[in-house]
XYZ file of C-alpha atoms in Angstrom:
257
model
C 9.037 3.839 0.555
C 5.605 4.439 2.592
C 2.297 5.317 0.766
C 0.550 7.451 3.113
C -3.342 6.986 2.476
C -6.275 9.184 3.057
C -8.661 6.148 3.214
C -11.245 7.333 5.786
C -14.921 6.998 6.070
C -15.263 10.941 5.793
C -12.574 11.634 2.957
C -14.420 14.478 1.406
C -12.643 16.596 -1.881
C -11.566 19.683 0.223
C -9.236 17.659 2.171
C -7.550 15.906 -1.166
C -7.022 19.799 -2.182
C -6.468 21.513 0.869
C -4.562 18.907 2.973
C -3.724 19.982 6.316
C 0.024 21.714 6.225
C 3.063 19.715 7.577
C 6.134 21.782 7.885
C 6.133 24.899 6.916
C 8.973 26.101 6.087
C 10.690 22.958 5.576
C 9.788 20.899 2.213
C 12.113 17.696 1.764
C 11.020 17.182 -1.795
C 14.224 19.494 -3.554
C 16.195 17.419 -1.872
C 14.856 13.517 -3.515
C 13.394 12.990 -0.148
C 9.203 12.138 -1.143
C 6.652 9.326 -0.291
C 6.811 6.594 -3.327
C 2.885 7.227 -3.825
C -0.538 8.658 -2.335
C -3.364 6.420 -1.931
C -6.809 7.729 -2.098
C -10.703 5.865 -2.353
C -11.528 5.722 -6.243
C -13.707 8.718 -5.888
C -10.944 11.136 -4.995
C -8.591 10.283 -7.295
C -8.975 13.180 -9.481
C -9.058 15.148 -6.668
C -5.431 13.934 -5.852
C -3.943 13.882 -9.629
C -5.343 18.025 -9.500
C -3.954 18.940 -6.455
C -0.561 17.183 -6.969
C -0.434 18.953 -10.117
C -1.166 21.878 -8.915
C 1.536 21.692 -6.342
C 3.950 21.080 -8.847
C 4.535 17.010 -7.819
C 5.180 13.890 -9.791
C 4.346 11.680 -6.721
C 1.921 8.923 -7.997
C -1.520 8.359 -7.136
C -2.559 4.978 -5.914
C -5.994 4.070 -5.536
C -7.618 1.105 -3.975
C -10.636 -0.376 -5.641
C -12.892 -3.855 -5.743
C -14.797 -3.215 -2.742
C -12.197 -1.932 -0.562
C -11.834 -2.724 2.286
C -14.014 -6.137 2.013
C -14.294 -7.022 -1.323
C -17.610 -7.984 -0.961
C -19.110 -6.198 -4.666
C -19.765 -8.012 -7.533
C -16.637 -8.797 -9.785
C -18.401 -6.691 -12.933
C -18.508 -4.029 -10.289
C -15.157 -4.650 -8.496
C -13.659 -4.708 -12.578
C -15.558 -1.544 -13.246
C -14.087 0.527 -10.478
C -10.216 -0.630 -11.536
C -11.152 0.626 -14.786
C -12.440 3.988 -13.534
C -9.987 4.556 -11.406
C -7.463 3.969 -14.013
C -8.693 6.128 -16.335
C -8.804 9.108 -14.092
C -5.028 9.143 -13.390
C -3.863 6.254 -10.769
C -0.951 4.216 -11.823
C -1.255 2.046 -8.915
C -3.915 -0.147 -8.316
C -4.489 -1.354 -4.565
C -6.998 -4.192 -4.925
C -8.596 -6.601 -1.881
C -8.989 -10.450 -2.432
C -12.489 -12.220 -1.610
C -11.613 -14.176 1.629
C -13.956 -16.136 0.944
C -12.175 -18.014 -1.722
C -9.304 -18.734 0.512
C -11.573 -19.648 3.503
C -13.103 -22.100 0.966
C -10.583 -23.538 -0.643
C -11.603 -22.060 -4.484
C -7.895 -21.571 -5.176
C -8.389 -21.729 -9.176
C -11.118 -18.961 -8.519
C -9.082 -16.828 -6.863
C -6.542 -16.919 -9.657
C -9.147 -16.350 -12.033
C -10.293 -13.161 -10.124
C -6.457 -11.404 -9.646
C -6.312 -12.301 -13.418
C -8.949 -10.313 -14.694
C -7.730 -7.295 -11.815
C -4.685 -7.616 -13.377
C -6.005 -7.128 -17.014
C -8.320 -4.216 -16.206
C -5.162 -2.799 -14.627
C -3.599 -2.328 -18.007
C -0.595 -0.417 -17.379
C -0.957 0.310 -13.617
C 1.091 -1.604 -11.285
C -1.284 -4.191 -8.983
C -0.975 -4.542 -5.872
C -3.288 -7.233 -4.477
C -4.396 -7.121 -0.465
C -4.730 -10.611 1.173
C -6.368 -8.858 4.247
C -4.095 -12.229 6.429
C -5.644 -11.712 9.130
C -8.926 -13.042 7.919
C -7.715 -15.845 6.268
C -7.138 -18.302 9.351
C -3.850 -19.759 8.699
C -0.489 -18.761 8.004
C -1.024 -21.764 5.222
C -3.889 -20.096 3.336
C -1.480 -16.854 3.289
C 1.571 -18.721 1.537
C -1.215 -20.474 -1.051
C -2.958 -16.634 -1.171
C 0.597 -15.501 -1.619
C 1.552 -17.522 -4.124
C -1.360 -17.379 -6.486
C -1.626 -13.676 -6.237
C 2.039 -13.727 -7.379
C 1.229 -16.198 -10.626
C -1.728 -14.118 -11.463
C 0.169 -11.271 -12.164
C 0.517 -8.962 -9.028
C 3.370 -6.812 -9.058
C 3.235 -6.503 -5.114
C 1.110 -8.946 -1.999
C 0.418 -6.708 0.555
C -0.860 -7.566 4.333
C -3.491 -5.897 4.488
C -5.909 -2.922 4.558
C -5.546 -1.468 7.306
C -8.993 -1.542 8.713
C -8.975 -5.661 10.049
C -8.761 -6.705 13.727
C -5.219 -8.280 13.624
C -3.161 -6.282 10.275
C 0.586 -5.852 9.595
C 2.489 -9.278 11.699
C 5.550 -10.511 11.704
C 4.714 -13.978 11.672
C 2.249 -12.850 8.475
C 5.348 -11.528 6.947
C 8.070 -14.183 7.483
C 5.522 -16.126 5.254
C 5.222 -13.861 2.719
C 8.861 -12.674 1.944
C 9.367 -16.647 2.147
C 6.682 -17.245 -0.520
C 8.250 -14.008 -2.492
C 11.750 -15.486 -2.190
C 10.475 -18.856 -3.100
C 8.443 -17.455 -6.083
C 11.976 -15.626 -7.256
C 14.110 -18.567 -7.128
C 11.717 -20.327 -9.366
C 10.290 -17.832 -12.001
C 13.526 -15.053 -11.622
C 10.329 -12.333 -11.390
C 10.721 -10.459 -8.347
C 8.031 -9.149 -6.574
C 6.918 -6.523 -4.104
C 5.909 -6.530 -0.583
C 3.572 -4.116 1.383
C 2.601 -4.329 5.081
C -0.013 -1.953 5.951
C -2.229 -1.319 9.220
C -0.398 -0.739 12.719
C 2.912 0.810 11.260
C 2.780 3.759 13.309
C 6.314 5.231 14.228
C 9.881 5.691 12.812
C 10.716 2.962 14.722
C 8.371 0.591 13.655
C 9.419 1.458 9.643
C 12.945 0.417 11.579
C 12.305 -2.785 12.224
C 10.378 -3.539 8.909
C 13.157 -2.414 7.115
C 15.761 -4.399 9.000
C 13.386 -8.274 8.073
C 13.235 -6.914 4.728
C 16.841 -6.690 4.444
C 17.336 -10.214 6.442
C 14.612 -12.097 4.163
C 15.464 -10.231 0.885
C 18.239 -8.683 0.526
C 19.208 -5.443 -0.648
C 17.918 -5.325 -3.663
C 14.229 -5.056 -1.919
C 14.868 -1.842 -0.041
C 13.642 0.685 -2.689
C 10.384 1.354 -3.399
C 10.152 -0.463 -6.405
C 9.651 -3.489 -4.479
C 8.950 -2.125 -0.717
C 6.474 0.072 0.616
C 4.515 0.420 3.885
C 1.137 1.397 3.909
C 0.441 4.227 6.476
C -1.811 6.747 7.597
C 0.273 8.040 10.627
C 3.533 7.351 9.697
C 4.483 10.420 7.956
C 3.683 12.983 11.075
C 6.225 10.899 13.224
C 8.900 10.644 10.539
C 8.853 14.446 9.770
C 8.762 14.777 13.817
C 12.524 12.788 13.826
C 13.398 14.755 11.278
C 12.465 18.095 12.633
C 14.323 16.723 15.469
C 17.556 15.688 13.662
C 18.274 19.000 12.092
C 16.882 21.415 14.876
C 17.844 19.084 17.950
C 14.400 19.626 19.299
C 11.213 17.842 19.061
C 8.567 19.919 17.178
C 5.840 22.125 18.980
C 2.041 21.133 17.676
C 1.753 24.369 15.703
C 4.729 23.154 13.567
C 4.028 19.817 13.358
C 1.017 17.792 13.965
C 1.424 14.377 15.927
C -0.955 13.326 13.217
């Protein structure tokens, strides 16, 4: 269920290709056991589709897009680099909302905006950003919620990851609520994605557990939950290493991150 990302400022093609080793000697994937996607800047998304290939994987590439992480491009642009991104192999789409619209009150805007995301999309799933904890009330993220939901997002998502405040509780209660509510009315269900802060098996724990409690079941595959992490995976191969061996991992075999 986690898309691990490789979203920062110096992401540079050798280390989409030649990505540090995790592991050795131990590779889950045989076994079912993989991340539900990979989630790289526009730019390196061939890079990723190659050396997934290459390495014999069928784990999607996601890629964010309209300005990430402040959606502050034009919308021709922001359009532009969904379409790009699309056509050189991602089959998710991670786009950011203009705060500005929610700040503002230009609801009918910001459904026009997902809408056309949505369209460039084509077949690649959207999942829209609300970046909550720049939209000032836990109001504005129910409203942001919802009309990222009518416009056609197949998940909402917390945020990106690079905000002050990111991944809350509080910011999810609302959410789920707003995805349950949206489900009892429509019958369309719709993912979630909290990203920024989830750093530790335990952590994934405990977002798994309110998924469960506000959901249901039926949420708890990655269809319709992921968590957005950069750090994640290093600690959950850790507790793994763990599990089997009964020993925590030295840094030669396994990274802390």
């Amino acid at each position: 269920m986690q898309d691990p990302s490789h979203l920062h400022h110096s992401s540079w093609q050798c280390q989409i290709l030649n990505p540090q080793p995790r592991g050795q000697g131990s590779n889950p994937q045989p076994h079912g056991i993989t991340t539900a996607a990979v989630c790289v800047y526009p730019a390196r998304v061939c890079d990723a589709v190659r050396a997934l290939k290459a390495a014999g994987c069928d784990i999607p590439v996601a890629s964010v897009a309209t300005g990430f992480p402040a959606g502050q491009t034009h919308l021709k642009t922001r359009l532009e680099e969904i379409r790009l991104a699309v056509e050189d192999g991602a089959t998710e789409i991670d786009v950011v909302i203009n705060r500005t619209l929610v700040l503002t009150g230009q609801w009918e805007a910001l459904y026009d905006e997902i809408r056309q995301f949505r369209k460039a999309c084509g077949e690649a799933h959207l999942k829209t950003i609300l970046a909550t904890g720049e939209l000032g009330s836990l109001t504005n993220v129910y409203k942001a919620s919802m009309i990222a939901m009518m416009a056609g997002s197949d998940f909402i998502k917390t945020s990106t990851g690079k905000e002050t405040v990111n991944a809350t509780f509080p910011v999810a209660i609302v959410m789920l609520r707003a995805i349950r509510d949206f489900f009892w009315k429509t019958g369309n269900k719709i993912g979630f994605k909290p990203a920024g802060g989830i750093r530790s098996a335990k952590d994934s724990l405990a977002w798994l557990s309110l998924i469960k409690e506000e959901l249901g079941d039926e949420w708890l595959k990655p269809e319709l939950f992921r968590i957005g992490a950069s750090t994640l995976l290093a600690d959950i191969e850790r507790q793994i290493y763990h599990h089997v061996t009964g020993r925590y991992a030295a840094y030669h075999d396994l990274p802390m991150s």
